[in-house]
Amino acid sequence: MKHVTIAICNYNYERYLAAAIDSALAQVYPATNVMVVDDGSTDGSRAIMERYGNRISAVFKANGGQVSAYNHAIALLETEYVIFLDSDDVLYPDAVSEVMRVFDDGEWSKVQFRLDVMDGEGVSTGAYVPHSEPPHDCARLLEGGWLYPSPPASGNAYRVNALRQIFPVPEEGVNRYGADFYAIYGVALTGPIATVPKSLGGYRVHNAGSETVSFANSEQLTKAPRAFNMRWAILRNIAKDRLEIELPPTFQDFSHEKATFCSNLYHAKFFTRWRWMIRDSRSYLHTIVANPFWSLKKKLGTLVLSSLCLVPYSPLSDFAVRYIANPLARRRVAGR
């Protein structure tokens, strides 16, 4: 039986850490190892980890950020496969069994699966991510500049030798976070990926209720576009130097453009909204019209919703922005 590691990278998440570890230890797949890498936490995380004794491999390191924690964990891995579980997320008991069933059927570099969205208290919201399923050959899409639909970090299982073609990733300067970006998109350049079309875990979203446009834990809405551009530039260098693959200078991704769209239009004045749509919306509209993962119905619906941002009634405009940006806002409408 092939062995799998669930690697949990933690920093000051003592409130959630035990639930993540418990979900990893509860896997029905018997050849599952659990590694917890603590990135210099200053809360009670160490005490929680020590409670588990030899049931987990506990690794303590100086604080260096998420990229540093991934680099450290990948260097220590002794199994052929790994799932990187965020310390505030959980896996369902059959998660490893399901992904290993897929790995056994092909030479996949990555197997991804859906995650049910939880609120900050761990209560299911009824939403899940992602909503689109990419093709197996995502390298072709990346070489054309398109980021493919992927779940957040916890929804991905990797072949370790594929990860080691991408990692270690530079840790210097502002590149402390976003390790999952390099894992998700970098590994797709090394071989095909597969999708399990059902939820195998829970993704915790903090402070992202249906009345906000935020739907990300790691970065503020206004900082996300700049961070993604920086990571793409670093991934381009890695792909060229290690894989001899040439990626284009810029990438296309609706989630990225959506962040720019929201930061410019949410709570903006009527004239400002019109000016942005006329002068600066080209990339945003292109990721809708040319999106290779969306149906015509979804494209038309998103265009109609986007046009509502131009109406002079700001409550309707802000509602349209929230509906486009935040899946929890959509669940609220559906449940009325």
Coordinates of C-alpha atoms in Angstrom, one line a residue:
M1 CA 0.0 0.0 0.0
K2 CA 1.3 3.4 -1.0
H3 CA 1.9 5.9 1.9
V4 CA 0.5 9.4 2.0
T5 CA 1.5 12.3 4.3
I6 CA -1.0 14.9 5.4
A7 CA 1.2 17.9 6.0
I8 CA -0.3 20.7 8.2
C9 CA 1.5 24.0 8.2
N10 CA 0.5 26.1 11.2
Y11 CA 1.1 29.6 12.5
N12 CA -0.8 30.8 15.5
Y13 CA -4.0 28.9 14.8
E14 CA -4.3 27.1 18.2
R15 CA -8.1 27.6 18.0
Y16 CA -8.4 25.4 14.9
L17 CA -5.3 23.2 14.9
A18 CA -6.7 20.3 16.9
A19 CA -9.7 19.9 14.6
A20 CA -7.3 19.8 11.6
I21 CA -5.0 17.2 13.2
D22 CA -8.0 15.1 14.4
S23 CA -9.4 15.1 10.8
A24 CA -6.0 13.9 9.5
L25 CA -5.7 11.2 12.1
A26 CA -9.3 10.0 11.4
Q27 CA -8.5 9.0 7.8
V28 CA -9.8 5.5 7.0
Y29 CA -6.8 5.0 4.6
P30 CA -4.4 3.1 6.9
A31 CA -1.1 4.2 5.3
T32 CA -1.6 7.9 6.3
N33 CA 1.1 9.8 8.1
V34 CA 0.5 13.2 9.7
M35 CA 3.2 15.8 9.8
V36 CA 2.6 19.2 11.5
V37 CA 5.0 22.0 10.7
D38 CA 4.8 24.9 13.2
D39 CA 6.2 28.1 11.7
G40 CA 7.3 29.8 14.9
S41 CA 3.9 30.2 16.6
T42 CA 3.7 32.3 19.7
D43 CA 0.3 31.0 20.9
G44 CA -0.5 27.6 22.4
S45 CA 0.1 25.6 19.2
R46 CA 3.1 23.8 20.6
A47 CA 1.2 22.5 23.6
I48 CA -1.6 21.2 21.3
M49 CA 0.9 19.4 19.0
E50 CA 2.7 17.8 22.0
R51 CA -0.5 16.3 23.2
Y52 CA -0.6 14.0 20.2
G53 CA 2.8 12.4 21.0
N54 CA 4.1 10.0 18.4
R55 CA 0.7 10.0 16.5
I56 CA 2.1 12.9 14.5
S57 CA 5.5 14.1 13.3
A58 CA 5.9 17.4 15.0
V59 CA 8.3 19.9 13.4
F60 CA 9.1 23.2 14.9
K61 CA 10.9 26.0 13.0
A62 CA 11.6 29.7 13.2
N63 CA 8.9 31.9 11.7
G64 CA 9.5 32.4 7.9
G65 CA 6.1 32.4 6.4
Q66 CA 4.0 29.9 4.4
V67 CA 6.5 29.5 1.6
S68 CA 9.2 28.7 4.1
A69 CA 6.9 26.2 5.8
Y70 CA 6.1 24.4 2.5
N71 CA 9.8 24.4 1.5
H72 CA 10.7 22.8 4.9
A73 CA 7.9 20.2 4.8
I74 CA 8.6 19.1 1.2
A75 CA 12.3 18.6 2.0
L76 CA 11.3 16.3 4.9
L77 CA 8.7 14.2 3.1
E78 CA 9.4 10.5 2.9
T79 CA 6.1 9.4 1.3
E80 CA 5.2 9.4 -2.4
Y81 CA 2.1 11.5 -2.0
V82 CA 1.1 14.5 0.2
I83 CA -1.9 16.6 1.0
F84 CA -1.2 20.1 2.4
L85 CA -4.0 20.8 4.9
D86 CA -4.3 24.3 6.1
S87 CA -4.4 24.3 9.9
D88 CA -7.9 25.9 10.0
D89 CA -9.4 23.4 7.5
V90 CA -10.5 19.8 7.8
L91 CA -10.6 16.7 5.7
Y92 CA -13.4 14.2 5.7
P93 CA -12.5 10.6 6.8
D94 CA -12.5 9.2 3.2
A95 CA -10.5 12.0 1.6
V96 CA -7.2 10.1 1.3
S97 CA -8.9 6.9 0.2
E98 CA -10.7 8.8 -2.6
V99 CA -7.6 10.5 -4.0
M100 CA -5.5 7.4 -3.8
R101 CA -8.1 5.5 -5.8
V102 CA -7.6 8.1 -8.5
F103 CA -3.8 8.1 -8.2
D104 CA -3.8 4.3 -8.7
D105 CA -5.6 4.7 -12.0
G106 CA -3.0 7.0 -13.7
E107 CA 0.2 8.9 -13.7
W108 CA -1.3 12.1 -12.2
S109 CA 0.9 14.9 -10.8
K110 CA -2.1 16.2 -8.8
V111 CA -5.6 15.1 -7.8
Q112 CA -7.9 17.9 -6.7
F113 CA -11.3 17.8 -5.0
R114 CA -14.0 20.1 -3.9
L115 CA -14.2 21.7 -0.4
D116 CA -17.3 22.7 1.4
V117 CA -17.2 26.3 2.6
M118 CA -17.4 26.7 6.4
D119 CA -17.8 29.9 8.3
G120 CA -15.3 31.0 11.1
E121 CA -17.1 28.7 13.6
G122 CA -16.9 25.6 11.3
V123 CA -20.5 25.7 10.3
S124 CA -21.3 24.7 6.7
T125 CA -22.5 27.6 4.6
G126 CA -24.0 25.3 1.9
A127 CA -21.4 26.6 -0.7
Y128 CA -18.5 24.8 -2.1
V129 CA -15.4 25.5 -4.2
P130 CA -14.5 25.3 -7.0
H131 CA -17.5 25.2 -9.3
S132 CA -15.7 24.4 -12.5
E133 CA -13.7 21.3 -13.4
P134 CA -10.6 21.8 -15.5
P135 CA -9.3 19.4 -18.2
H136 CA -6.5 17.0 -17.4
D137 CA -3.9 18.9 -19.5
C138 CA -3.8 22.2 -17.5
A139 CA -0.2 22.8 -18.6
R140 CA -1.5 23.7 -22.1
L141 CA -3.8 26.3 -20.5
L142 CA -1.0 27.7 -18.3
E143 CA 1.2 28.0 -21.4
G144 CA -1.6 30.0 -22.9
G145 CA -1.8 32.2 -19.8
W146 CA -4.9 30.8 -18.2
L147 CA -5.0 29.9 -14.6
Y148 CA -7.3 26.8 -14.2
P149 CA -10.1 26.3 -11.6
S150 CA -8.6 24.8 -8.5
P151 CA -9.7 24.5 -4.9
P152 CA -7.7 26.3 -2.2
A153 CA -4.6 24.6 -0.7
S154 CA -6.4 21.9 1.3
G155 CA -8.3 20.5 -1.7
N156 CA -5.2 19.2 -3.5
A157 CA -3.2 16.0 -3.3
Y158 CA 0.3 15.9 -4.9
R159 CA 2.8 13.4 -6.2
V160 CA 5.9 14.5 -4.1
N161 CA 8.4 14.1 -7.0
A162 CA 6.2 16.6 -9.0
L163 CA 6.3 19.1 -6.1
R164 CA 10.1 18.8 -5.9
Q165 CA 10.4 19.9 -9.5
I166 CA 8.9 23.3 -8.4
F167 CA 10.1 23.6 -4.8
P168 CA 12.0 25.1 -3.0
V169 CA 10.5 28.4 -3.9
P170 CA 12.2 31.7 -3.1
E171 CA 11.3 33.0 0.4
E172 CA 12.9 36.4 0.3
G173 CA 11.2 39.8 0.6
V174 CA 7.5 39.9 0.2
N175 CA 7.2 36.4 -1.1
R176 CA 6.4 34.9 2.4
Y177 CA 2.9 33.7 1.5
G178 CA 1.2 32.1 -1.5
A179 CA 2.9 28.8 -1.4
D180 CA -0.2 27.1 -2.6
F181 CA -0.1 29.2 -5.8
Y182 CA 3.2 27.6 -6.7
A183 CA 2.0 24.1 -5.8
I184 CA -1.3 24.3 -7.6
Y185 CA -0.1 25.9 -10.8
G186 CA 3.5 24.7 -10.8
V187 CA 2.7 21.1 -10.4
A188 CA 0.3 21.2 -13.3
L189 CA 3.3 22.0 -15.5
T190 CA 4.9 18.7 -14.6
G191 CA 2.1 16.3 -15.6
P192 CA -1.7 15.8 -15.9
I193 CA -4.1 16.5 -13.1
A194 CA -7.4 14.7 -12.1
T195 CA -10.5 15.8 -10.3
V196 CA -12.7 14.1 -7.7
P197 CA -16.1 15.5 -8.4
K198 CA -17.3 15.7 -4.8
S199 CA -16.4 17.4 -1.5
L200 CA -13.8 15.7 0.6
G201 CA -13.1 18.4 3.2
G202 CA -14.1 21.7 4.7
Y203 CA -12.6 25.2 3.9
R204 CA -12.9 27.7 6.6
V205 CA -13.5 31.3 5.5
H206 CA -13.0 34.0 8.1
N207 CA -15.0 37.3 8.1
A208 CA -16.6 36.7 4.7
G209 CA -20.3 36.9 5.4
S210 CA -22.8 37.5 2.6
E211 CA -22.7 41.3 3.1
T212 CA -19.0 41.5 2.1
V213 CA -17.1 41.1 -1.1
S214 CA -14.2 39.4 0.5
F215 CA -13.8 35.7 -0.1
A216 CA -10.2 35.0 0.8
N217 CA -8.3 34.4 4.0
S218 CA -4.7 35.2 3.2
E219 CA -4.7 38.7 1.8
Q220 CA -6.7 41.9 1.6
L221 CA -8.8 42.4 -1.5
T222 CA -6.7 45.4 -2.7
K223 CA -3.4 43.5 -2.3
A224 CA -4.4 40.3 -4.0
P225 CA -3.9 41.4 -7.7
R226 CA -0.4 42.7 -7.0
A227 CA 0.6 39.5 -5.1
F228 CA -0.7 37.3 -7.9
N229 CA 1.3 39.2 -10.5
M230 CA 4.5 38.8 -8.4
R231 CA 3.9 35.1 -8.0
W232 CA 3.3 34.6 -11.7
A233 CA 6.6 36.3 -12.4
I234 CA 8.4 34.0 -10.0
L235 CA 6.6 30.9 -11.4
R236 CA 7.7 31.9 -14.9
N237 CA 11.3 31.9 -13.8
I238 CA 10.9 28.5 -12.1
A239 CA 9.2 27.0 -15.2
K240 CA 11.9 28.3 -17.5
D241 CA 14.9 27.4 -15.3
R242 CA 13.8 24.0 -14.1
L243 CA 11.3 22.7 -16.6
E244 CA 12.3 24.6 -19.8
I245 CA 8.8 25.8 -20.2
E246 CA 8.1 29.3 -21.4
L247 CA 5.1 31.0 -19.8
P248 CA 3.7 34.2 -21.1
P249 CA 4.5 37.5 -19.3
T250 CA 0.9 37.9 -18.0
F251 CA -1.9 35.5 -17.0
Q252 CA -5.6 35.5 -17.3
D253 CA -7.9 34.5 -14.4
F254 CA -11.4 35.6 -13.5
S255 CA -10.8 35.4 -9.8
H256 CA -7.8 37.7 -10.1
E257 CA -9.7 40.2 -12.3
K258 CA -12.7 40.0 -10.0
A259 CA -10.6 41.3 -7.1
T260 CA -9.6 44.3 -9.2
F261 CA -13.2 44.8 -10.3
C262 CA -14.5 44.7 -6.7
S263 CA -11.8 47.0 -5.2
N264 CA -12.7 49.6 -7.8
L265 CA -16.5 49.4 -7.9
Y266 CA -17.7 48.4 -4.4
H267 CA -19.1 51.5 -2.7
A268 CA -17.8 53.6 -5.5
K269 CA -19.6 56.7 -6.8
F270 CA -21.7 56.5 -9.9
F271 CA -19.2 58.4 -12.1
T272 CA -16.3 56.4 -10.8
R273 CA -18.0 53.1 -11.7
W274 CA -18.8 54.2 -15.2
R275 CA -15.2 55.6 -15.7
W276 CA -13.7 52.3 -14.6
M277 CA -16.0 50.2 -16.8
I278 CA -15.2 52.4 -19.9
R279 CA -11.5 52.8 -19.4
D280 CA -10.2 49.8 -17.3
S281 CA -12.5 46.8 -17.6
R282 CA -11.0 45.2 -20.7
S283 CA -9.1 42.5 -18.9
Y284 CA -12.1 41.8 -16.6
L285 CA -14.5 41.4 -19.5
H286 CA -12.0 39.3 -21.4
T287 CA -11.8 36.7 -18.6
I288 CA -15.6 36.4 -18.8
V289 CA -16.1 36.3 -22.6
A290 CA -13.0 34.2 -23.4
N291 CA -13.2 32.0 -20.3
P292 CA -12.5 28.4 -21.4
F293 CA -14.2 26.8 -18.4
W294 CA -17.5 28.6 -18.5
S295 CA -20.8 27.8 -20.3
L296 CA -22.4 30.5 -22.5
K297 CA -25.2 30.8 -19.9
K298 CA -22.7 31.6 -17.2
K299 CA -20.8 34.1 -19.3
L300 CA -24.1 35.9 -20.2
G301 CA -25.3 35.9 -16.6
T302 CA -22.0 37.4 -15.3
L303 CA -22.1 40.1 -18.0
V304 CA -25.6 41.0 -17.1
L305 CA -24.7 41.2 -13.4
S306 CA -21.7 43.3 -14.2
S307 CA -23.8 45.8 -16.1
L308 CA -25.9 46.3 -13.0
C309 CA -22.9 48.0 -11.4
L310 CA -23.6 50.9 -13.8
V311 CA -27.0 51.7 -12.5
P312 CA -27.3 55.0 -10.5
Y313 CA -28.9 53.2 -7.5
S314 CA -25.8 52.3 -5.4
P315 CA -27.5 49.6 -3.2
L316 CA -28.3 47.6 -6.3
S317 CA -24.8 48.1 -7.7
D318 CA -23.2 47.0 -4.5
F319 CA -25.4 44.0 -4.3
A320 CA -24.3 43.0 -7.8
V321 CA -20.6 43.3 -6.8
R322 CA -21.2 41.1 -3.8
Y323 CA -23.1 38.5 -5.8
I324 CA -20.3 38.3 -8.3
A325 CA -17.5 38.2 -5.7
N326 CA -18.9 36.2 -2.8
P327 CA -20.5 32.7 -3.2
L328 CA -22.1 33.2 0.3
A329 CA -24.1 36.1 -1.1
R330 CA -25.5 33.8 -3.7
R331 CA -26.5 31.2 -1.2
R332 CA -28.4 33.8 0.7
V333 CA -30.5 34.7 -2.3
A334 CA -31.1 31.1 -3.3
G335 CA -32.3 30.4 0.3
R336 CA -34.9 33.1 0.4

